[in-house]
Amino acid sequence: PVAQGEEGVVETTEGEAFTDYGVLVNSGQFSGLTSEEAQQQMCDLAEKKGFGEAAVTFRLKDWGVSRQRYWGTPIPIIYCPECGTVPVPEQDLPVLLPRLEALQLGGSPLAEVSEFVNVECPRCGGPGRRETDTMDTFVDSSWYFYRYTDPRNEKLPFEPENARYWFPVDIYIGGVEHAVLHLIYMRFFARVMRDLGLTTLDEPVNALFTQGMVLKGGAKMSKSLGNVVSPDEIVQEYGADALRLFIQFCAPPDGDLDWSDQGLEGCHRFLNRFWRLIQSYKTTSDLNGRPDSSQLSEPGRPLLRKLHQTIAKVTEDLERFHQNTAIAAIMELLNAVYSCIDKGEPDLHVMREVLSTMTLLLSPFAPHIAEEAWERLGHEGGLATAEWPRFDPELAREEKVEIVVQVNGRIRSRFMAPPSISREEMERVARADERVEANLRGRTVRKVIVIPGKLVNIVAS
């Protein structure tokens, strides 16, 4: 390994490379540096020794913006035999597209509309001919979102003060196919409008999140390949919620999703199990107030702990766009509920708290069944008026936690301990472990890294 995560943890499985930014190890003079620091120093060294240098790659090319088609922004130019190329006067802007009954194939459709094409020259008053090409739709998509800040302005594209208030955008979510064209043009337009005094922006957005694609048989779904799955048929058989859940669960949103009928059926079964549980407890609407943690039954205590651990997990994962692991956490909670019932039914107040909260957690992924469940549990006003559940760290605290023990970044043992265990005690228990002792025999301990309640990593040589 030449890179590892924070606190000396090599966050990878056996045989796989660590590919995230972290801290360099086994890298000579660059060991101990962050990836960003090492990149800079490596570039400096390459330039100093004459075998390389840092470079910035610009991908913006000359851009032909005209298209021979109907849709797109009309180009405000008139051609006059006497005056040549003449801009449409500002008072006559914008040029609007004429309404067409039908579009004809071949050539520009606008060239066939004489009342649109034939106009007077704004300079000499003689016969002129309007430009019949329209602008590439990338021109529109590169700036139109600024118009949202001032949609009724009839004199300017938008008031600069409005743009200063709303921009830059926090995050842009889009497909990877936008990266080479649209996003570069969008940034280019931001600078053009900055130079015109319309904005003060160098960059229009703060962050980019790139979505993955849906694949089938290893290829991107495409009509031309004949591998498209009809959403109407899926919704008819499984319901819209099962489809939504599957798409978000079966792959991280920035990864490609390989379509699987089995995965879809699994999500459908999960929703059915959830619904059967709601049906069993739909008469608990008369139970008010939250459960008293000091008077919980034995099955109820671990279930309430699991609930608050799930609230924390789902909330954090949604903030990070990790919908797949958030859904997995809700599935684990549902399994815990059924397991709790098998061991002895907990207090109804606990079940109401768990089911109501689980419904809220599920609502971003399966809104239709969640809305119905919310009503059947006796809540009024709908999910749109409900507050997102709050995580209680005390209720989520484990009575015992698992401590991982590593030697030089490799897992050698594990042990259970109270969450309050001290660093010194963690190190003592880890060193006393037989498997750890065997791995340290004949070696010198150089460093011990302790992450409270989680890990002991012993560095030895």
XYZ file of C-alpha atoms in Angstrom:
461
model
C 0.000 0.000 0.000
C 1.186 3.521 -0.802
C -1.835 5.435 0.554
C -4.127 4.970 3.505
C -7.043 6.674 5.224
C -6.916 8.791 8.344
C -5.451 7.514 11.600
C -3.462 4.802 9.824
C -6.500 2.783 8.729
C -6.100 1.145 5.320
C -9.765 1.385 4.301
C -9.808 -1.457 1.812
C -10.355 -5.188 1.602
C -7.612 -7.691 1.023
C -6.159 -7.546 -2.485
C -7.735 -4.216 -3.488
C -5.977 -0.874 -3.894
C -6.887 2.147 -1.762
C -7.889 4.732 -4.406
C -9.186 7.664 -2.344
C -7.177 10.685 -1.245
C -5.483 10.050 2.084
C -1.986 9.932 3.585
C 1.002 8.431 1.749
C 2.947 5.471 3.189
C 5.834 3.433 1.779
C 6.563 6.390 -0.528
C 10.069 7.483 0.437
C 10.403 11.207 0.988
C 6.659 11.687 0.383
C 5.516 9.373 3.212
C 3.365 11.156 5.772
C 2.103 13.771 3.314
C -1.528 14.077 2.281
C -2.273 13.101 -1.317
C -2.747 16.762 -2.267
C 0.559 17.816 -0.688
C 2.384 14.904 -2.297
C 1.024 15.731 -5.764
C 2.375 19.256 -5.518
C 5.783 18.168 -4.223
C 6.060 15.431 -6.860
C 5.384 17.994 -9.603
C 7.974 20.352 -8.095
C 10.549 17.539 -7.971
C 9.824 16.505 -11.571
C 10.290 20.073 -12.769
C 13.481 20.528 -10.708
C 15.050 17.355 -12.102
C 13.847 18.090 -15.632
C 11.700 15.025 -16.338
C 8.228 16.598 -16.047
C 6.094 19.521 -14.949
C 2.592 20.325 -13.717
C 0.051 21.223 -16.407
C -3.569 22.321 -16.612
C -5.639 20.818 -19.427
C -8.254 23.077 -21.018
C -10.973 21.331 -23.027
C -12.936 24.296 -24.383
C -12.878 24.268 -28.199
C -14.196 26.666 -30.839
C -17.962 26.342 -30.731
C -20.276 26.307 -33.755
C -23.574 27.432 -32.235
C -25.904 27.369 -35.280
C -28.204 24.497 -36.199
C -30.569 23.962 -39.143
C -33.651 23.144 -37.134
C -36.748 24.718 -35.643
C -36.161 24.400 -31.904
C -33.520 26.557 -30.311
C -33.093 30.302 -29.875
C -33.476 32.317 -33.127
C -30.258 34.063 -34.181
C -31.105 37.831 -34.295
C -29.477 38.638 -37.650
C -30.978 40.028 -40.884
C -29.179 39.795 -44.252
C -29.605 42.791 -46.582
C -28.312 42.945 -50.218
C -27.283 46.578 -49.626
C -26.195 46.670 -45.956
C -24.877 43.141 -45.501
C -25.196 41.511 -42.096
C -27.389 43.611 -39.787
C -28.219 42.870 -36.116
C -31.899 42.954 -35.154
C -32.449 46.255 -33.235
C -32.595 45.912 -29.461
C -36.180 47.186 -29.302
C -37.265 44.288 -31.567
C -35.799 41.612 -29.322
C -36.460 38.876 -28.555
C -37.048 37.259 -31.960
C -39.812 34.704 -31.431
C -40.230 31.444 -33.312
C -43.363 31.221 -35.485
C -45.915 28.540 -34.681
C -45.721 25.679 -37.204
C -48.465 23.200 -37.951
C -45.950 20.514 -38.940
C -42.213 20.131 -39.328
C -40.786 19.032 -42.688
C -37.678 16.879 -42.918
C -34.621 18.191 -44.715
C -33.063 21.662 -44.346
C -34.143 24.361 -41.928
C -37.921 24.342 -41.272
C -37.837 28.120 -40.723
C -36.564 28.733 -44.270
C -39.990 27.612 -45.556
C -41.919 30.180 -43.470
C -41.964 33.269 -45.724
C -43.642 35.583 -43.185
C -40.797 34.845 -40.768
C -37.943 35.011 -43.284
C -38.897 38.066 -45.375
C -38.484 41.303 -43.380
C -37.381 44.890 -43.880
C -33.743 45.797 -43.345
C -33.578 47.812 -40.095
C -30.996 50.165 -41.658
C -32.177 50.980 -45.169
C -35.772 49.766 -45.123
C -35.181 47.577 -48.176
C -36.033 43.862 -48.464
C -34.053 41.672 -46.080
C -33.868 38.024 -45.155
C -33.861 36.760 -41.599
C -31.314 34.138 -40.423
C -33.098 30.758 -40.390
C -30.638 28.761 -38.280
C -31.250 28.568 -34.551
C -28.693 28.427 -31.768
C -27.464 25.185 -30.262
C -29.520 24.359 -27.166
C -26.264 24.390 -25.174
C -26.473 28.183 -25.484
C -29.777 28.153 -23.583
C -28.724 25.619 -20.969
C -25.509 27.516 -20.258
C -27.298 30.471 -18.681
C -31.098 30.041 -18.401
C -30.984 29.062 -14.705
C -29.954 32.637 -13.870
C -33.348 33.682 -15.239
C -35.010 31.791 -12.374
C -33.772 34.548 -10.062
C -35.687 37.233 -12.013
C -38.234 35.566 -14.345
C -40.451 38.607 -15.056
C -37.771 41.123 -15.985
C -38.644 42.589 -19.420
C -35.516 44.733 -19.786
C -32.643 42.478 -18.694
C -31.969 38.729 -18.643
C -31.935 39.179 -14.853
C -31.119 41.851 -12.308
C -27.448 41.478 -11.242
C -28.380 41.948 -7.577
C -30.745 38.959 -7.756
C -28.006 36.743 -9.175
C -25.595 37.866 -6.463
C -28.135 36.832 -3.821
C -28.849 33.333 -5.161
C -25.560 32.284 -6.751
C -23.383 30.269 -6.675
C -25.546 27.130 -6.634
C -24.688 24.727 -3.793
C -24.530 21.560 -5.888
C -25.096 20.498 -9.490
C -26.422 16.976 -10.052
C -26.211 15.570 -13.570
C -25.082 12.769 -15.836
C -21.442 12.297 -16.793
C -22.261 13.044 -20.444
C -22.732 16.693 -19.475
C -19.183 17.089 -18.225
C -17.368 17.683 -21.522
C -19.770 20.179 -23.105
C -22.542 21.638 -21.004
C -20.575 22.157 -17.782
C -17.636 23.775 -19.575
C -19.923 26.109 -21.531
C -21.834 26.927 -18.345
C -18.572 28.003 -16.682
C -17.580 29.938 -19.836
C -20.883 31.842 -19.797
C -20.383 32.675 -16.112
C -17.163 34.472 -17.021
C -18.703 36.217 -20.029
C -21.554 37.528 -17.884
C -19.067 38.510 -15.184
C -17.138 40.583 -17.748
C -20.434 42.176 -18.861
C -21.183 43.194 -15.268
C -24.246 40.920 -14.970
C -22.637 38.745 -12.282
C -19.627 38.698 -10.007
C -19.092 34.945 -10.381
C -15.995 33.069 -11.409
C -17.746 29.730 -10.883
C -21.541 29.222 -11.086
C -21.718 26.175 -8.763
C -19.799 25.072 -5.684
C -19.861 21.309 -6.212
C -20.667 18.677 -8.848
C -22.298 15.301 -8.213
C -22.198 13.001 -11.241
C -24.902 10.342 -11.517
C -24.211 6.866 -12.821
C -26.060 5.195 -15.684
C -28.508 2.297 -15.819
C -27.009 -0.679 -17.682
C -28.543 -3.897 -18.954
C -26.374 -6.769 -20.005
C -23.311 -4.615 -19.414
C -24.381 -1.900 -21.904
C -26.078 1.465 -21.384
C -29.845 1.229 -21.851
C -30.610 2.515 -25.347
C -33.464 2.217 -27.821
C -30.948 1.562 -30.585
C -29.588 -1.452 -28.667
C -33.079 -2.725 -27.885
C -32.270 -3.231 -24.187
C -34.685 -0.693 -22.698
C -36.956 -1.748 -19.814
C -40.409 -0.156 -19.948
C -41.108 1.665 -16.651
C -44.863 1.456 -17.322
C -44.734 -2.351 -17.279
C -42.599 -2.377 -14.120
C -44.975 0.019 -12.340
C -47.958 -2.082 -13.440
C -46.480 -5.270 -11.951
C -44.483 -4.046 -8.942
C -45.594 -0.458 -8.278
C -43.735 2.831 -8.596
C -42.260 2.625 -5.083
C -40.567 -0.723 -5.734
C -38.995 0.704 -8.904
C -37.787 3.853 -7.110
C -36.416 1.788 -4.221
C -34.550 -0.612 -6.515
C -32.891 2.160 -8.536
C -31.639 3.857 -5.359
C -30.734 0.689 -3.449
C -28.871 -1.463 -5.951
C -25.987 0.931 -6.637
C -24.534 4.154 -5.227
C -25.949 7.126 -7.151
C -22.553 7.965 -8.642
C -22.032 4.363 -9.834
C -23.561 2.446 -12.728
C -26.610 0.297 -11.969
C -26.820 -3.078 -13.728
C -30.508 -3.857 -14.165
C -31.632 -6.967 -12.276
C -35.132 -8.428 -12.151
C -34.119 -10.309 -8.984
C -33.095 -7.059 -7.293
C -36.419 -5.469 -8.197
C -38.314 -8.441 -6.777
C -36.268 -8.198 -3.561
C -37.269 -4.552 -3.090
C -40.888 -5.502 -3.763
C -40.735 -8.187 -1.056
C -39.245 -5.702 1.410
C -42.125 -3.260 0.857
C -44.644 -6.084 1.306
C -43.031 -7.057 4.631
C -43.165 -3.428 5.755
C -46.823 -3.144 4.735
C -47.816 -6.340 6.582
C -46.251 -4.912 9.740
C -48.159 -1.641 9.341
C -51.382 -3.604 8.877
C -50.709 -5.472 12.146
C -50.275 -2.259 14.166
C -52.554 0.164 12.354
C -54.860 0.449 15.401
C -52.217 2.055 17.647
C -53.356 5.617 16.923
C -54.632 6.059 20.475
C -51.122 5.743 21.907
C -49.658 9.155 22.662
C -46.226 10.197 23.854
C -42.800 8.646 23.396
C -41.709 5.445 25.170
C -40.046 5.815 28.573
C -36.552 4.336 28.118
C -36.281 3.626 31.867
C -39.302 1.289 31.748
C -38.636 -0.586 28.537
C -39.252 -4.309 28.206
C -36.266 -6.524 27.368
C -37.212 -6.812 23.657
C -37.980 -3.092 23.475
C -34.621 -1.757 24.679
C -32.391 -3.066 21.823
C -35.108 -2.207 19.285
C -35.216 1.430 20.398
C -31.400 1.500 20.280
C -31.460 0.115 16.730
C -34.068 2.713 15.748
C -31.909 5.657 16.818
C -28.817 4.151 15.230
C -30.828 3.902 11.999
C -32.001 7.533 12.265
C -28.370 8.635 12.550
C -27.262 6.393 9.672
C -30.042 7.373 7.241
C -29.719 11.092 8.022
C -25.955 11.058 7.510
C -26.174 8.946 4.332
C -28.765 11.241 2.758
C -26.485 14.222 3.387
C -23.716 12.329 1.536
C -25.994 11.063 -1.294
C -25.529 7.464 -0.129
C -29.125 6.387 -0.702
C -28.162 2.728 -1.172
C -26.666 2.349 2.314
C -29.497 4.404 3.853
C -32.044 1.955 2.411
C -29.939 -0.982 3.617
C -30.091 0.468 7.144
C -33.918 0.669 6.970
C -34.019 -2.952 5.785
C -31.882 -3.957 8.786
C -34.269 -2.089 11.091
C -37.247 -3.963 9.634
C -35.451 -7.271 10.239
C -34.767 -6.157 13.828
C -38.485 -5.416 14.335
C -39.506 -8.907 13.178
C -36.753 -10.449 15.322
C -37.973 -8.474 18.326
C -41.533 -9.707 17.783
C -40.282 -13.303 17.580
C -38.504 -12.937 20.950
C -41.508 -11.428 22.688
C -43.639 -8.509 21.590
C -42.355 -5.171 22.969
C -44.439 -2.382 24.469
C -46.936 -0.922 21.975
C -45.526 2.554 22.613
C -42.156 1.304 21.370
C -43.710 -0.289 18.301
C -45.608 2.901 17.471
C -42.421 4.957 17.810
C -40.477 2.505 15.651
C -43.105 2.139 12.923
C -43.841 5.860 12.714
C -40.159 6.735 12.512
C -39.424 3.958 10.017
C -42.218 5.336 7.835
C -40.614 8.792 7.911
C -37.192 7.342 7.052
C -38.670 5.373 4.163
C -40.656 8.297 2.720
C -37.881 9.794 0.506
C -37.436 6.417 -1.201
C -40.978 5.002 -1.306
C -43.289 8.017 -0.854
C -46.602 6.423 -1.840
C -46.575 3.475 0.556
C -45.075 5.691 3.286
C -47.909 8.212 2.946
C -50.495 5.446 3.230
C -48.704 3.906 6.229
C -48.490 7.298 7.953
C -52.252 7.710 7.714
C -52.984 4.146 8.854
C -50.818 4.698 11.924
C -53.218 7.494 12.901
C -51.175 10.576 11.992
C -52.866 13.605 10.495
C -51.601 16.215 8.048
C -49.566 13.932 5.823
C -45.811 13.393 5.648
C -45.257 16.815 4.085
C -46.037 18.429 7.464
C -44.059 15.938 9.574
C -40.642 16.749 11.042
C -37.662 14.576 10.154
C -36.911 12.251 13.114
C -34.216 13.323 15.557
C -31.354 11.117 16.647
C -30.856 10.611 20.404
C -27.213 9.607 21.052
C -28.033 8.249 24.519
C -30.690 5.888 23.204
C -28.380 4.834 20.355
C -25.419 4.050 22.607
C -24.396 0.396 22.509
C -23.913 -1.450 25.798
C -20.839 -3.003 24.192
C -18.895 -2.135 21.036
C -16.580 -4.195 18.857
C -12.943 -3.052 18.841
C -10.840 -3.987 15.809
C -7.161 -4.743 16.391
C -4.685 -4.289 13.540
C -0.972 -4.922 13.208
C 0.567 -2.767 10.484
C -2.849 -2.053 9.039
C -4.007 -5.700 8.854
C -6.829 -6.995 11.036
C -5.522 -9.580 13.509
C -8.241 -9.705 16.172
C -11.410 -8.174 17.622
C -12.831 -7.828 21.122
C -15.992 -6.482 22.760
C -15.817 -3.659 25.307
C -17.991 -0.967 26.930
C -18.206 2.243 24.834
C -16.538 4.131 27.677
C -13.347 2.039 27.603
C -10.229 4.210 27.866
C -7.434 4.420 25.295
C -5.009 2.828 27.742
C -7.333 -0.105 28.423
C -7.949 -0.611 24.682
C -4.211 -0.816 24.068
C -3.681 -3.168 27.036
C -6.411 -5.596 25.911
C -5.184 -5.490 22.306
C -1.559 -6.275 23.243
C -2.690 -9.120 25.514
C -4.535 -10.883 22.680
C -2.820 -14.170 21.738
C -3.044 -13.591 17.975
C -1.671 -10.070 18.328
C 1.148 -11.295 20.560
C 2.072 -13.907 17.947
C 2.221 -11.253 15.203
C 4.388 -8.957 17.350
C 6.841 -11.641 18.462
C 10.373 -10.624 17.475
C 9.262 -7.157 16.341
C 9.682 -3.698 17.830
C 6.512 -1.650 18.380
C 7.102 1.781 16.820
C 3.703 3.352 17.314
C 0.201 2.545 18.603
C -2.769 4.347 17.038
C -5.982 4.198 19.077
C -9.361 5.378 17.797
C -11.606 5.363 20.909
C -14.341 2.745 20.785
C -13.308 1.534 17.312
C -9.751 0.498 16.593
C -6.229 -0.218 17.820
C -3.544 -0.235 15.121
C -0.073 -1.359 16.252
C 2.772 -0.319 13.947
C 5.777 -2.615 14.334
C 8.934 -3.506 12.420
